[in-house]
C-alpha cells in the first residue's frame, strides 16, 4: 500500500518538501547540539528538563487519545467511527515517533541509549515508559496497517487482529499513566507530587488528542475527496467537551489542595506560573493565555448549539489544543522545577537551536502523519461506496 | 507488483554503495601496526619481568574485555586489586596502572586503534599521559 | 579513502565478533585468563556498613575555611569551574540556612544561624530516589551506603536530577575539558590521577570512594582537619563506637528535608554541648 503515498498532487509534494526543509534545518541544529552538548539549550542545573521533555509528555497524550476512537468503535460498536478510527491510529503512530525523537534529542549521551535495555532496571519508571511506548507503536502499526489493508481489498480484517485491538485500549491508558508516574513519584517536587497527576494527564490527553483529530478530519474533508462524516466529528466534539471539563476540574482540585491547605511549598509553583515568584514571571503571560483559551474553548463546547456549527467547533478545538499545549507541553515541566531545591528561582526559556530542533521533530511527525493519512485517504476514496465493517 | 523492477534496481544500487569501501580497498595492502614497548617504565623492569598483567596473546584480543571487567569491579563493586593468573597483583586502573608502563599512548593504544578504526571513548574522561612526540 | 577502509574494518570486526566463531574464540581467551584471576579490595581500604558525615559549621570561621574544603574536592576530582549558574558543576558548596533547610527558617531566629553558610553535598541517602529512578543503574548504592555514579553507563537522561530533592547533582551541559569565555581551561589544573567526565553525563560527590579504597579519608574531611577539629567528621553510622555516632548522640543534629524519607547520611550539628555525656555503649 505504500505506493499510494507516492502519487499525489502538487500541494501534497510541496507540503512534504516544506516539511523536509524544516527537518533538514533541525538535523543541522541537532548536529550542533550533539557536538556542543545540551548547553546550547536553555536548560540549566536547576531546570534540567524543558521544551523537549514537555513536548514528549504532551505527545504521549496525543498518542494515547487514539483510544477515544477505539473504545466506542470496537467496544461499544459505535459504527460511525468506522471511517475515522484509522485516522486516530495513524495519529498515534506519528505522535509516538515524535515522542521517541524528543527523548533522543533530550539525551546527554544518545549513543548509549541501548543501555536502557542492556541494564534493564525494573524500578525505573523511565524504563517502563520506554517499554510501553515501543509496545504502543508496534500495536498501532500492525492494527492500522492490517485493518486498512483489508479495507482496501474490501474484506473483513482477519480475526487474529482483534486481541491486539483490545490490548491497545489498556495499553493506551498505560502509556500516559506511566508518563505521569515519571513526575508523580518524585519526592521534593511538590508541584508534581500529586496523586491526581495521572488522571489529569489522561483527561487532558482525551481532550487535546481528539481536538487535534477534529481539526485533522476537517482538513481531510477540505483537501481530499474523503469525507469523515458529520456525525463522527460531532461525537468527537462531545468527547473533547467532557474530557476538557474533567481536565479543568482536576486542575481546580490541585489549586484547592495547594491553597486551602496553606502549605507554602505546594503553592510556590502555582505562584510562579500564574503570578510570578520573587519577581520572576516569564511564564505568567503564557499561562494566562492558556487559561483564557481553556475557558473560551470550554464555553464554546459546552453549548451544543455552538458545538454543532463546524466553524465554531474548529475554532474551539484550536484554542483548546493551544491551551493544553502551553499547559502541559511547557508549564507543567518548567513549573515543577521552580523554585529549585534551595527555594531559589531560576528561569528557563528555549534557545534558537532548541526551538529549531523542536520544530523539526514536529515536522517529522507531520511528515509521517501526512504520508500515512495520504495512504488511508486514498484507500477510503477508492472504497468510497463500500460499507466498511471490521 | 509493477514496481518490482525499480525496487530491484534500487536494491542493487544500494548494495553497490554499501560495499564500495570493500572493493575499493581490494589489492591495497596495509602494513600491520608495530607497537612500541620502549617506554622508560618498561625499560626499567628486568628482562624477565617485562610482562603485562596477562599474557601478550590474551591482552591482544581480550584487553577490552579485561578493562570492562576492571571498570565494573572498581566502580560498581569497589574491588580495586587484580590478582592475575600468574598471582601478581595490580591496581585496576587504566589511567594510573596501565598507562604507567604504556606511557606512550600514541605509539601504543592509538596505533592499533587507528589501524582497526575503533574509537574507544576511554580518553574522553581518562587523562592520557603527557607525551611530547606527536 | 582510508576512512572507508576503517569503517569497513570496523564493521567487519564487529560482525566477526558477533559471529559464532568470534564469540567462541573470544570467550575461550577470556576464560583462560580469568580462571585464576580475582578481584579484591586493597589491604588498606576503609570499610563501613554505612558511611556518614557530620558537618559542624561552628568550626568554620572564615570564608577561607569553606573555600579550602570546596577546592580540595573540586581539584582532586577535576570538577570544572564554569562560573555561570546555568552550566555549573559542583560537588560541595555553601548555602545559607534558609536555602539549605527550606521551611525550617523563621523570621525570629538568631542572626548567627540565619547568616551562617552550610556546606552542602550529596547526602548519600539510605533510600535514594536518584537510584530508584535511574533507568540504567548508572546511579546505584554500594554495600557501604555510598550512592555512586557509573560515568561509563550514564545516558544523560537527567531523571536523577529531577528526582534528587537536594540539588546534589550536576549535568555536563558542555565539555568539561573545554575552555571558558576567557579562553581559560575549565579545569584549571588536571589531577592526573583522577578522570574527568565527558559531555552529557551527570556527576556528584562520591564520598571519595577512590580515597577510601586506599585508606584515606575524603579530601574535604582531610582538609577540614587542618584548620578545625570536628568541622567535617566521617565515619560508620552503623558502628556505635564511631566518632560520627558519638557526636550524633551527644549533640542536636538535623538532616536536610528529613520529612521526605530519603534518610540522608549527612548530619548537620545545629546546637548542643561539646561536653554532653556520651551514653555508655554496651
Ligand atoms: S542527595 Fe540526591 S543524589 Fe545524593 S543520594 Fe540523596 S537523592 Fe541521591
Ligand atoms: S542521567 Fe545518568 S545517572 Fe541520571 S538517571 Fe539518567 S542514566 Fe541514570
Ligand atoms: S566526600 Fe569527597 S567527593 Fe564528597 S564532597 Fe567531600 S571531597 Fe568531594
XYZ file of N, CA, C and O and ligand atoms in Angstrom, chain C residues 53 73 77 91-92 121 205-208 218-220, ligand 3:
60
model
N 28.529 11.409 57.279
C 29.326 12.583 57.600
C 28.567 13.488 58.554
O 27.350 13.616 58.454
N 38.006 19.303 47.222
C 37.180 18.344 46.487
C 37.265 18.580 44.994
O 37.539 17.677 44.218
N 38.969 16.072 42.150
C 38.082 15.324 41.269
C 37.907 15.967 39.899
O 36.963 15.628 39.181
N 30.236 19.780 43.498
C 30.046 18.607 44.346
C 29.804 19.009 45.791
O 29.168 18.313 46.545
N 30.394 20.121 46.180
C 30.245 20.605 47.556
C 30.266 22.118 47.506
O 31.093 22.706 46.816
N 26.442 18.842 50.203
C 26.990 17.852 49.282
C 25.950 16.751 49.145
O 24.890 16.836 49.777
N 29.138 14.309 44.235
C 30.061 13.816 45.263
C 29.978 12.296 45.362
O 28.896 11.719 45.327
N 31.122 11.656 45.509
C 31.149 10.190 45.601
C 31.587 9.716 46.982
O 31.895 8.541 47.154
N 31.648 10.629 47.934
C 32.222 10.327 49.253
C 33.659 9.813 49.074
O 34.162 9.031 49.871
N 34.296 10.237 48.017
C 35.706 9.908 47.779
C 35.980 8.408 47.840
O 36.920 7.963 48.512
N 37.937 11.214 53.051
C 37.570 12.107 51.947
C 38.408 13.383 51.951
O 38.803 13.872 53.017
N 38.638 13.921 50.763
C 39.504 15.091 50.622
C 39.012 16.275 51.444
O 39.800 16.962 52.104
N 37.681 16.509 51.441
C 37.172 17.677 52.162
C 37.358 17.489 53.665
O 37.672 18.436 54.388
S 33.357 13.497 50.267
Fe 34.876 13.623 48.637
S 33.632 13.822 46.824
Fe 32.299 14.296 48.515
S 32.409 16.497 48.775
Fe 33.965 15.632 50.114
S 35.800 15.618 48.895
Fe 34.121 15.900 47.488
